[in-house]
CSV table of C-alpha atoms in Angstrom, one decimal:
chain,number,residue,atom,x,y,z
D,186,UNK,CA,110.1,-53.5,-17.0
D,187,UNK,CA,109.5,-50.2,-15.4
D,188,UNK,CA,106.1,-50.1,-16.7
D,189,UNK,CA,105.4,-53.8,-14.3
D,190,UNK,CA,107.3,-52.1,-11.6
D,191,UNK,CA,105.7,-49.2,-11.7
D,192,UNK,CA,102.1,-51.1,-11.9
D,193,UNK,CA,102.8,-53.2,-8.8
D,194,UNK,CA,103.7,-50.0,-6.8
D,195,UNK,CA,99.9,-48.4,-8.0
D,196,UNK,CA,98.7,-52.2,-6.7
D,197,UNK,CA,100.4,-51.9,-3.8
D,198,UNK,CA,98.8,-48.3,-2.9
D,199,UNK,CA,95.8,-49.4,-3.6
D,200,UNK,CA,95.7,-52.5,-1.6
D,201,UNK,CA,97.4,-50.0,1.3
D,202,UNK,CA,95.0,-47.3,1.0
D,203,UNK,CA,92.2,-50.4,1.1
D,204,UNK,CA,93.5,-51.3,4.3
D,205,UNK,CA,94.3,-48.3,6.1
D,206,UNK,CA,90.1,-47.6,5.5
D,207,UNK,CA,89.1,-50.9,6.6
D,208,UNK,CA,91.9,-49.6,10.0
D,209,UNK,CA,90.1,-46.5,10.1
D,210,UNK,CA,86.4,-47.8,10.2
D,211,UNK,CA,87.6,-50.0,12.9
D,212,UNK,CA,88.8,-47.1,15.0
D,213,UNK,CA,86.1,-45.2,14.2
D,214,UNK,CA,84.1,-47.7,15.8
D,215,UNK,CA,86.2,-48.5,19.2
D,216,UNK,CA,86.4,-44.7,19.1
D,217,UNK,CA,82.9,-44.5,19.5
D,218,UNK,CA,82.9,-47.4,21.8
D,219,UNK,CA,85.4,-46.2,24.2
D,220,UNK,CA,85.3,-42.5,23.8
D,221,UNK,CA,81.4,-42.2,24.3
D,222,UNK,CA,78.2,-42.1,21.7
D,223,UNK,CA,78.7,-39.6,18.3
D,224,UNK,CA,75.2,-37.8,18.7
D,225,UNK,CA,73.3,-35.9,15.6
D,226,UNK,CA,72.7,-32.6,15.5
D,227,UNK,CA,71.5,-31.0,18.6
D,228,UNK,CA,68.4,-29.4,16.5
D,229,UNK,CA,67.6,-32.6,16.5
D,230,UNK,CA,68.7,-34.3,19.5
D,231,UNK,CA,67.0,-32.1,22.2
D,232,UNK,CA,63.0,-32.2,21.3
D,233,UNK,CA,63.7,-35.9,20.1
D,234,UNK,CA,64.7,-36.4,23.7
D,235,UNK,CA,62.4,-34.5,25.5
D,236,UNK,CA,59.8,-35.9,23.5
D,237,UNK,CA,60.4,-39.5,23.5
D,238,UNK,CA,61.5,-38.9,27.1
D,239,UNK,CA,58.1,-37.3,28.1
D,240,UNK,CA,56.3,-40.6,26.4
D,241,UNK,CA,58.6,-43.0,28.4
D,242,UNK,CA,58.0,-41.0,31.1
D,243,UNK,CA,53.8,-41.4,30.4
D,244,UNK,CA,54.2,-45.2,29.6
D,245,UNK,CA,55.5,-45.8,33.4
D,246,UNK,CA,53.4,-43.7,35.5
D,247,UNK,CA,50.3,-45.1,33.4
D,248,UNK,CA,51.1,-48.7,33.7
D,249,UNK,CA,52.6,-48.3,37.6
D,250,UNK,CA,49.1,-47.1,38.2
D,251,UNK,CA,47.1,-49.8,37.4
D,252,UNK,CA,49.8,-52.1,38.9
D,253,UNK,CA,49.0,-50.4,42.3
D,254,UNK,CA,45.5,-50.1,41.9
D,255,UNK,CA,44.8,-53.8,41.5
D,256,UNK,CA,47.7,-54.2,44.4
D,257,UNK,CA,46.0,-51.6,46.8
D,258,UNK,CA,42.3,-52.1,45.9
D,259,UNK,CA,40.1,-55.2,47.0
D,260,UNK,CA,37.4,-54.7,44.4
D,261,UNK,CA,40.1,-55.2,41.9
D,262,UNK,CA,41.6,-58.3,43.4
D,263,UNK,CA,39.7,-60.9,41.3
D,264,UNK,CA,40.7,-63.1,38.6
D,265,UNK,CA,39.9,-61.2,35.5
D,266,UNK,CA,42.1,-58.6,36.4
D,267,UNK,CA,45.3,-60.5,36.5
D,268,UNK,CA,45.6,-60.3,32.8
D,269,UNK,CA,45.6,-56.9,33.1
D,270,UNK,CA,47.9,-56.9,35.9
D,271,UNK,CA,50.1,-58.9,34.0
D,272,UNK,CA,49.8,-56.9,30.4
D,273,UNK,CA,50.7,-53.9,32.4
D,274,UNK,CA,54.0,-56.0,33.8
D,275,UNK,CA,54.9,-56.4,30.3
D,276,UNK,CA,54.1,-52.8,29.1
D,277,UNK,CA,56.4,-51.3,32.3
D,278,UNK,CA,59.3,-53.5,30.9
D,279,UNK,CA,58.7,-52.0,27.7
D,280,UNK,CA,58.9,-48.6,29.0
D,281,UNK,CA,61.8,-49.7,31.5
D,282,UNK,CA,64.3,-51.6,29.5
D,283,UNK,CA,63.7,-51.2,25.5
D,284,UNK,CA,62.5,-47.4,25.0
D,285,UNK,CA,64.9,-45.8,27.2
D,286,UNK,CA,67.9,-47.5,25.0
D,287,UNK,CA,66.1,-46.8,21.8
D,288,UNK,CA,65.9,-43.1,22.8
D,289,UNK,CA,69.7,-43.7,22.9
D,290,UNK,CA,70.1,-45.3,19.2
D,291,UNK,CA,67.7,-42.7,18.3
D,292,UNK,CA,69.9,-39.5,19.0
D,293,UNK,CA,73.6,-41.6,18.3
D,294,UNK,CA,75.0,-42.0,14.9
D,295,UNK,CA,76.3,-45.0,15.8
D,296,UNK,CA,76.1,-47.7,18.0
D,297,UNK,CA,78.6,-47.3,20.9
D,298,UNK,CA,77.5,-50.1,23.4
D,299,UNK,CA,78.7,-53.6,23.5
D,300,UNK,CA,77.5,-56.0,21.4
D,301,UNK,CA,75.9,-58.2,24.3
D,302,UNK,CA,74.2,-55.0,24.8
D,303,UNK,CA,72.5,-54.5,21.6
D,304,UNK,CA,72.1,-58.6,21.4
D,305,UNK,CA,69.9,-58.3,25.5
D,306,UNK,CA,67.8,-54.9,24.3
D,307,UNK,CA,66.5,-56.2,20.7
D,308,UNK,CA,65.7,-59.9,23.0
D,309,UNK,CA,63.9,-57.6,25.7
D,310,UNK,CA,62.3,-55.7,23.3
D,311,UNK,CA,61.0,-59.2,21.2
D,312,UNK,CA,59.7,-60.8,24.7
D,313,UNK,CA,58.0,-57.7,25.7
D,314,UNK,CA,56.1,-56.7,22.7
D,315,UNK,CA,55.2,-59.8,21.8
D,316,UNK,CA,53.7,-60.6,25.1
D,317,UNK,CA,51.9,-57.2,25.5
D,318,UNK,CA,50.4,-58.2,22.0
D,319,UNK,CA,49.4,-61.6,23.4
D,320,UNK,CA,48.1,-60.3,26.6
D,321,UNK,CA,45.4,-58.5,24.3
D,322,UNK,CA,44.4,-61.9,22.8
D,323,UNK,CA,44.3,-63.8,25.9
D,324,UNK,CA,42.0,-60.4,26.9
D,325,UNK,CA,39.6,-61.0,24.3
D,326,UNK,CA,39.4,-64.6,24.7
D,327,UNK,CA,38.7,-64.4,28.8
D,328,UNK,CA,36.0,-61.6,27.5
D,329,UNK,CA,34.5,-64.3,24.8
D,330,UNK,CA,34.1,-66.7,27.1
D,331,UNK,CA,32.7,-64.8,29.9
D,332,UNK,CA,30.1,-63.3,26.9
D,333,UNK,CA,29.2,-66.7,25.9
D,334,UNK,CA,29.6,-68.8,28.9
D,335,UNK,CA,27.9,-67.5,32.3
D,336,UNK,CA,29.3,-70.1,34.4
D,337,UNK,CA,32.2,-69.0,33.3
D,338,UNK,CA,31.9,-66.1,34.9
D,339,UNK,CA,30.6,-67.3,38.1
D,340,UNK,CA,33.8,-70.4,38.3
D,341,UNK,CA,36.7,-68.6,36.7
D,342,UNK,CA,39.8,-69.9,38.0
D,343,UNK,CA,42.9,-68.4,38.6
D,344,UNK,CA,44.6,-71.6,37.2
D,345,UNK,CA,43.2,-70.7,33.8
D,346,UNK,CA,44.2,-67.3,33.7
D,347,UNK,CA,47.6,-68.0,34.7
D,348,UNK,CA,48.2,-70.4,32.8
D,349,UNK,CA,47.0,-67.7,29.5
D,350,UNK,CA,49.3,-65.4,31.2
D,351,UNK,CA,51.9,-68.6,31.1
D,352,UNK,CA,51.4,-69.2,27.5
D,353,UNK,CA,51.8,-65.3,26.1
D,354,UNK,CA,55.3,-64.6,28.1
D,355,UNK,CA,56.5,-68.6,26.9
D,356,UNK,CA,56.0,-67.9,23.2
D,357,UNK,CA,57.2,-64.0,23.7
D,358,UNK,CA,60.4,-66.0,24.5
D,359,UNK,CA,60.2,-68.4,21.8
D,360,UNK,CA,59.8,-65.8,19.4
D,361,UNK,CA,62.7,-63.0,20.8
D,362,UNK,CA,65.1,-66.5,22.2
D,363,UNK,CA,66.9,-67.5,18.6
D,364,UNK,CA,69.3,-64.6,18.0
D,365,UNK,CA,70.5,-65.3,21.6
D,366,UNK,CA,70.7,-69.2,20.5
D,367,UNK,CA,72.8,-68.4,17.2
D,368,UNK,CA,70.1,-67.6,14.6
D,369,UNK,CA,71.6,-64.5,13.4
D,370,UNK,CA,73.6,-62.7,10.8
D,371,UNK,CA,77.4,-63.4,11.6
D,372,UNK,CA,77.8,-59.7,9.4
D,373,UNK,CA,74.9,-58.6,11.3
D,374,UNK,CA,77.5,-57.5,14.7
D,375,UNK,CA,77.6,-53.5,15.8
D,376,UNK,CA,81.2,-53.5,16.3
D,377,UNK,CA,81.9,-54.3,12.1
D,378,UNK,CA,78.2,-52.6,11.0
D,379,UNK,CA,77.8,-49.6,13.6
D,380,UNK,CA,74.4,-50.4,13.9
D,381,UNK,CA,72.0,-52.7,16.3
D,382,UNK,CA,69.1,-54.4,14.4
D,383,UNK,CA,67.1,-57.3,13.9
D,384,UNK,CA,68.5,-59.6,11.8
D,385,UNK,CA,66.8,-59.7,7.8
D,386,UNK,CA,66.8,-63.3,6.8
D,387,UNK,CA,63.7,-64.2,5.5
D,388,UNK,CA,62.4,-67.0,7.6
D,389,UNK,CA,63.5,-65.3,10.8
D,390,UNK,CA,61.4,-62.5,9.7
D,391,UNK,CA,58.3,-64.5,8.7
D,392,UNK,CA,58.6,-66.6,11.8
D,393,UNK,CA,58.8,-63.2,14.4
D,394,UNK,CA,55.9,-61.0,12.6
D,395,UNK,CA,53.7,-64.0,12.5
D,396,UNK,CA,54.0,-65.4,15.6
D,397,UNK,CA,54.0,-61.7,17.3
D,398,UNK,CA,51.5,-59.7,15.0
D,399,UNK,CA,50.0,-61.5,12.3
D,400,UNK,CA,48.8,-64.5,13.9
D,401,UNK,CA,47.3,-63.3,17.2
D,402,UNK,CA,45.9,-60.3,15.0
D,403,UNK,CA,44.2,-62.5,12.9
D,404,UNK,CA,42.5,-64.3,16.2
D,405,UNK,CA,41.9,-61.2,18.1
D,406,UNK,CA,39.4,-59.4,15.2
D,407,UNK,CA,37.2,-63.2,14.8
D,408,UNK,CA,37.0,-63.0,18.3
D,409,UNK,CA,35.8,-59.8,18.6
D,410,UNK,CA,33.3,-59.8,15.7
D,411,UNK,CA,31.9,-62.7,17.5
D,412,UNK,CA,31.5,-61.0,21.1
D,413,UNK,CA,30.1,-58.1,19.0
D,414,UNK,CA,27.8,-60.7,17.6
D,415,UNK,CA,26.6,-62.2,20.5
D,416,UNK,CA,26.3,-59.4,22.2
D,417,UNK,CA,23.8,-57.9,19.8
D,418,UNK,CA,22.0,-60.8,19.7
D,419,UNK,CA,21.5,-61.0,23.5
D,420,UNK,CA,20.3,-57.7,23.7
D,421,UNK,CA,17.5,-58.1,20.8
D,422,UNK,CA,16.9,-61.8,22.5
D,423,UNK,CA,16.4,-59.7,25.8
D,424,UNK,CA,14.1,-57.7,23.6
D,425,UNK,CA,12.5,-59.9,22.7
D,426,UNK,CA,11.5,-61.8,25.3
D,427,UNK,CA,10.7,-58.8,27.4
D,428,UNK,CA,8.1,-57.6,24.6
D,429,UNK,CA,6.4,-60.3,24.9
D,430,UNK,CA,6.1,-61.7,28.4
D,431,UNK,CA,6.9,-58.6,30.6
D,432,UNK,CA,4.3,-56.8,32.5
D,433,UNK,CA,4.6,-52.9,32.8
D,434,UNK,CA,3.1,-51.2,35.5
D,435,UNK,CA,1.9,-47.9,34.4
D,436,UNK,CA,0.3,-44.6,36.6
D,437,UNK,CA,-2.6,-42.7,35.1
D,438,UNK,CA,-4.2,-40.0,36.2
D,439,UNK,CA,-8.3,-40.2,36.1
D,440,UNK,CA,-10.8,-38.0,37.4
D,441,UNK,CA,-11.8,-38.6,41.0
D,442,UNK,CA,-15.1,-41.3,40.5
D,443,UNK,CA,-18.1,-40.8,42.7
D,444,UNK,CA,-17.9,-44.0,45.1
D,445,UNK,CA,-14.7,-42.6,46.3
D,446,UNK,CA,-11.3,-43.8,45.3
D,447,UNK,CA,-7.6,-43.6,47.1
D,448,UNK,CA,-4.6,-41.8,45.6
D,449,UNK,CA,-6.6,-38.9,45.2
D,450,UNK,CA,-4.2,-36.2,43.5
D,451,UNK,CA,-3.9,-32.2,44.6
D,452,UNK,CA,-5.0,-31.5,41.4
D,453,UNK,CA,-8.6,-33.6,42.1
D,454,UNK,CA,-7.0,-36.4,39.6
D,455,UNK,CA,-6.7,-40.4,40.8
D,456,UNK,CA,-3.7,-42.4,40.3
D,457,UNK,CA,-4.6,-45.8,38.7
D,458,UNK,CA,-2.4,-48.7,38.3
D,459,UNK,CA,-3.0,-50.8,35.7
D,460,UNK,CA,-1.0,-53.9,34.4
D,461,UNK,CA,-0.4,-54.2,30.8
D,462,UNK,CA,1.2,-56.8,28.8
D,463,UNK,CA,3.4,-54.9,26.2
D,464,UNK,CA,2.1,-56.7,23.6
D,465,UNK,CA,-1.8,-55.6,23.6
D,466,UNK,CA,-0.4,-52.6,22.4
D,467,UNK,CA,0.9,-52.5,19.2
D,468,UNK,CA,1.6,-49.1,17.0
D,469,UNK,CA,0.1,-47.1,19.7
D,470,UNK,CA,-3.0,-46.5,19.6
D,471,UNK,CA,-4.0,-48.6,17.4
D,472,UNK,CA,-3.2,-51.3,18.7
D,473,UNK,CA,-5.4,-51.4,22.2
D,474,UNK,CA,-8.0,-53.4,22.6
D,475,UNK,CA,-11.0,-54.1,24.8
D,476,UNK,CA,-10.3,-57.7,25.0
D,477,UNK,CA,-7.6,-57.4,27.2
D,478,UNK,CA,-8.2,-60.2,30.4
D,479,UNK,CA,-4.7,-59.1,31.8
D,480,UNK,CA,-5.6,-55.6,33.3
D,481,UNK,CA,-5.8,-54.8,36.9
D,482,UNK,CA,-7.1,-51.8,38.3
D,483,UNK,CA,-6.9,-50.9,42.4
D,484,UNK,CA,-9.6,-48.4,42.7
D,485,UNK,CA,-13.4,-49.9,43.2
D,486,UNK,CA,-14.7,-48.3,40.0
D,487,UNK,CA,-16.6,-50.0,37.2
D,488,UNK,CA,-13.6,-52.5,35.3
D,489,UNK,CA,-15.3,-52.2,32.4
D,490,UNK,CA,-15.3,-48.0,32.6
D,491,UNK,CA,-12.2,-47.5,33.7
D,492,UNK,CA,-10.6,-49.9,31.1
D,493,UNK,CA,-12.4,-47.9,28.3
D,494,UNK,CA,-11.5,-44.7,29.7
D,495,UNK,CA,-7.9,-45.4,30.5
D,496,UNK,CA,-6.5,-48.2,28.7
D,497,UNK,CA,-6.0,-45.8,25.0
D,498,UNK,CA,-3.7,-43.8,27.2
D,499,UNK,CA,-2.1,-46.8,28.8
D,500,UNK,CA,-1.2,-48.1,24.9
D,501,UNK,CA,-0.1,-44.9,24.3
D,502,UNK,CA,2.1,-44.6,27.5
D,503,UNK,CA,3.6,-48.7,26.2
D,504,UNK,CA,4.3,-47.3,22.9
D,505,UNK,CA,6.6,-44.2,24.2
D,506,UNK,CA,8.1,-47.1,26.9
D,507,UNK,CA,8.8,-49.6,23.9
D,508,UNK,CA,10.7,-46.7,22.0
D,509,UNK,CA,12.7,-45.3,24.8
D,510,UNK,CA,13.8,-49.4,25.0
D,511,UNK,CA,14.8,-49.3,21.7
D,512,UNK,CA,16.7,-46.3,22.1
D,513,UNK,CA,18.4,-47.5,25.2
D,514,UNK,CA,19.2,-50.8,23.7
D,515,UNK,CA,20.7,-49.3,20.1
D,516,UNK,CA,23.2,-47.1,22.8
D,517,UNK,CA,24.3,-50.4,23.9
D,518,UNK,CA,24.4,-51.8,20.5
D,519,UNK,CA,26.8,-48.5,20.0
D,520,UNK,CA,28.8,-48.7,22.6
D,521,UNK,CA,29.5,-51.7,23.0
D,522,UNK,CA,30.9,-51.5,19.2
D,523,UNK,CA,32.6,-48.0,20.2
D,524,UNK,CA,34.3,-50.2,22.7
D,525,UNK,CA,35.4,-53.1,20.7
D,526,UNK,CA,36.4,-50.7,17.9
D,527,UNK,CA,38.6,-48.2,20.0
D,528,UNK,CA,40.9,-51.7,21.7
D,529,UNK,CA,41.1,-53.1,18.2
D,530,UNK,CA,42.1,-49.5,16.2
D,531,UNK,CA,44.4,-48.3,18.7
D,532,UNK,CA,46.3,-51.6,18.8
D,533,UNK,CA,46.3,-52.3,14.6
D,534,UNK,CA,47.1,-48.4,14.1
D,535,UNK,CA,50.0,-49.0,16.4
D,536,UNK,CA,51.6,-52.0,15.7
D,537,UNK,CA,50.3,-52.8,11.9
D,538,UNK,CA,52.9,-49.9,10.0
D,539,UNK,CA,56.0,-51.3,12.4
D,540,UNK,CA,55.1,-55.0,11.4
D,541,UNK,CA,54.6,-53.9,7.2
D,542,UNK,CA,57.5,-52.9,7.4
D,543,UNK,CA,59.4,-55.2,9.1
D,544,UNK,CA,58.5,-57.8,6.7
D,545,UNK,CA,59.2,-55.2,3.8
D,546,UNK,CA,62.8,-55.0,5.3
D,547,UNK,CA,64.3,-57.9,3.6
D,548,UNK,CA,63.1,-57.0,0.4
D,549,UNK,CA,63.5,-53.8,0.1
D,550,UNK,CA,66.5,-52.3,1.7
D,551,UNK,CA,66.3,-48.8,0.9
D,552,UNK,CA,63.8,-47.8,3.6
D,553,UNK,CA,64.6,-44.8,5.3
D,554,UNK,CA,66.1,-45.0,8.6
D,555,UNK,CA,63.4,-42.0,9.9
D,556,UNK,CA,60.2,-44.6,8.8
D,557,UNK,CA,61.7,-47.4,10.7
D,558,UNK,CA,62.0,-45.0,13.8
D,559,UNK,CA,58.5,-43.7,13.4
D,560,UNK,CA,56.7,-47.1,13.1
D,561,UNK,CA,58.8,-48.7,15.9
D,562,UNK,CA,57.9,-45.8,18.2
D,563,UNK,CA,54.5,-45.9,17.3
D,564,UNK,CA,54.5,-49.3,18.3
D,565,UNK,CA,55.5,-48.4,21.9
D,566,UNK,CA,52.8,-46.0,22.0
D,567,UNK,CA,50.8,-49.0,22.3
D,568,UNK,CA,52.2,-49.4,26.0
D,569,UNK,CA,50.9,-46.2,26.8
D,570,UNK,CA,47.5,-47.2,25.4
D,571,UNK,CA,46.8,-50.0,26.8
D,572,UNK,CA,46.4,-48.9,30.4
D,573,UNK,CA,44.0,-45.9,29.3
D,574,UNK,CA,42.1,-48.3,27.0
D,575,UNK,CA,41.8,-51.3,29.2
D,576,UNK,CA,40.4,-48.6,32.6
D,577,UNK,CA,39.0,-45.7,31.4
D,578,UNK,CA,36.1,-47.8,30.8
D,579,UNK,CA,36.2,-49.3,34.0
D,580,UNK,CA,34.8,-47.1,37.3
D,581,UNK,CA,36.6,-49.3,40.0
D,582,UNK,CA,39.7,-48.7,38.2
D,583,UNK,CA,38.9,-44.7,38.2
D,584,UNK,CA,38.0,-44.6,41.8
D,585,UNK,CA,41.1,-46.4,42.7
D,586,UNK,CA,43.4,-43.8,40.5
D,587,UNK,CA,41.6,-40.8,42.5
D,588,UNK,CA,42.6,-42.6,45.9
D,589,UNK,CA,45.9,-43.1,44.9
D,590,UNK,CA,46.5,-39.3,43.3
D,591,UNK,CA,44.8,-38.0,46.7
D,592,UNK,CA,46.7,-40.2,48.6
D,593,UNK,CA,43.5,-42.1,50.8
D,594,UNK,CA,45.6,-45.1,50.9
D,595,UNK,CA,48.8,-43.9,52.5
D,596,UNK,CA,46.2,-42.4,55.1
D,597,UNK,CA,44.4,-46.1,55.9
């Protein structure tokens, strides 16, 4: 009889001590709430801060930049630029309203807002991301069509980029809308877990990386290999057809001729034009021939002297031409992939670790809390990309930043 008695006091304890944790965790928690944020260590929390702070800080001078350039100048008022004006709407609310409070879950040990709070920033940060991710497709698609289309160009119409801007905020929203419409974790609440996150089920993961990353990833590099492709081929096609068919107008100097020429040189050389199709000279020298019915000369000397004398040094004169043209057109073959290959890198270095992961996460749930931090940070360094990448290529756009950091339009 003691020993029962005895036994349901121990149960008793137990089930006491159980419940005066589960109290405790709960006042730990309002405690937080109420009584302010429980930061780390401050070894940690200061250069976290003033680093994070420095890139937010970067993010929304970069992006206010181009907004006001494309505001202030008239060259940049056209169509085409409304995507950017728009991507770098999307990248200022990324900067404005998601990494200031993730600077703030970054340096807390636990979370101490509300839990509308924590359910409006991870919806903000969804809609934002994902339409700064789709503004890049809807870039490389305006840039595919304008590469493969030139009436495109010319009859661009605002309607259709706004309605591409249209479509990248509406299924930002689809994608960041559900937790606010109840698909979420009921356990998955920072006032029981301490902690604000995205919600691990499995098809709410594979739904919100595919529709935001993997997708429009996917799209953007097939796009791209084909305005790389058709841009190459233009190029050689320009080749070509300039090899063939255009005439080159070459200067040679001569000896001064006996009947008197014009163009006579201080030296006592003539200047002779002579027309040359491209194609009568072919590996140099070589190449030139007598036969050539095409060649013009304006001085009043002997046609048939003149070509013999000066033609070999025409051909060779072609052959340097035709080289520095091949030259010239492999640097734009190479830039042109330098360019295509610095928007894709930066954007798949920045955003492809933070989307791995996030579909690792319901899988494997012993990721440290320090890689999910680096990868979602190095996805918001994207933001601060994307205005460098999407100007610095662009002269109009670095004129216009010159005028607004020396203040020429305040002075107008």
């Amino acid at each position: 009889m003691e020993t029962s008695v005895s036994a349901t006091f121990s149960v008793l304890e137990k089930n006491n001590e159980t419940k005066e944790s589960f109290i405790y965790q709960e006042e730990s928690v309002t405690h937080s709430s109420v009584f302010g944020p429980q930061v780390k260590s401050l070894d940690l929390v200061i250069p976290t801060t003033i680093f994070l702070g420095l890139m937010v800080l970067a993010t929304i001078i970069g992006n206010v930049f181009v907004i006001a350039a494309i505001v202030l100048e008239k060259n940049l008022q056209n169509v085409a630029n409304y995507l950017i004006l728009s991507l770098a709407v999307a990248d200022l609310m990324v900067a404005t309203l998601v990494m200031p409070i993730s600077i703030l879950n970054e340096v807390t040990k636990a979370w101490f807002l509300q839990n509308e709070v924590c359910d409006m920033w991870i919806t903000f940060d969804m809609l934002c991301c994902t339409a700064s991710i789709l503004h890049l497709v809807a870039i490389s698609v305006d840039r595919y069509w304008a590469v493969t289309n030139i009436d495109y160009v010319r009859n661009r119409s605002a309607k259709t980029i706004l309605i591409m801007i249209a479509v990248a905020w509406f299924v930002g929203l689809c994608i960041a809308m559900p937790r606010l419409l109840g698909w979420r974790n009921p356990d998955n609440v920072p006032s029981k877990s301490g902690m604000c996150m995205i919600d691990q089920d499995i098809f709410q993961t594979l739904f919100s990386t595919g529709g935001a990353f993997y997708v429009p990833t996917i799209i953007m590099l097939i796009i791209y290999a084909k305005i790389y492709q058709v841009a190459r081929s233009r190029i050689r096609k320009k080749n070509f057809i300039k090899k063939h068919s255009k005439k080159q107008k070459y200067l040679i100097s001569s000896p001064s001729p006996t009947n008197g020429v014009t163009g006579l040189t201080p030296n006592g050389m003539t200047e002779t034009t002579i027309m040359l199709e491209e194609a009568s000279c072919v590996n140099g020298m070589n190449g030139c021939s007598d036969k050539n019915d095409n060649s013009k000369m304006t001085s009043n000397t002997s046609a048939e002297e003149v070509k013999l004398a000066l033609l070999p040094n025409a051909c060779a004169n072609a052959a340097k031409a035709k080289k520095q043209k091949e030259k010239l057109e492999m640097k734009r073959e190479r830039k042109a992939a330098r360019t295509l290959g610095i928007i894709t890198g930066a954007y798949i270095v920045c955003w492809l670790p933070f989307f791995i992961i996030a579909l690792l996460n319901p899988f494997l749930q012993n990721i440290p809390n320090s890689v999910n931090s680096i990868v979602l940070w190095l996805g918001y360094f994207n933001s601060l990309l994307n205005p460098i990448i999407y100007t610095i290529f662009n002269p109009e756009f670095r004129n216009a930043f010159q005028k607004i950091l020396f203040g020429k339009y305040s002075r107008r």
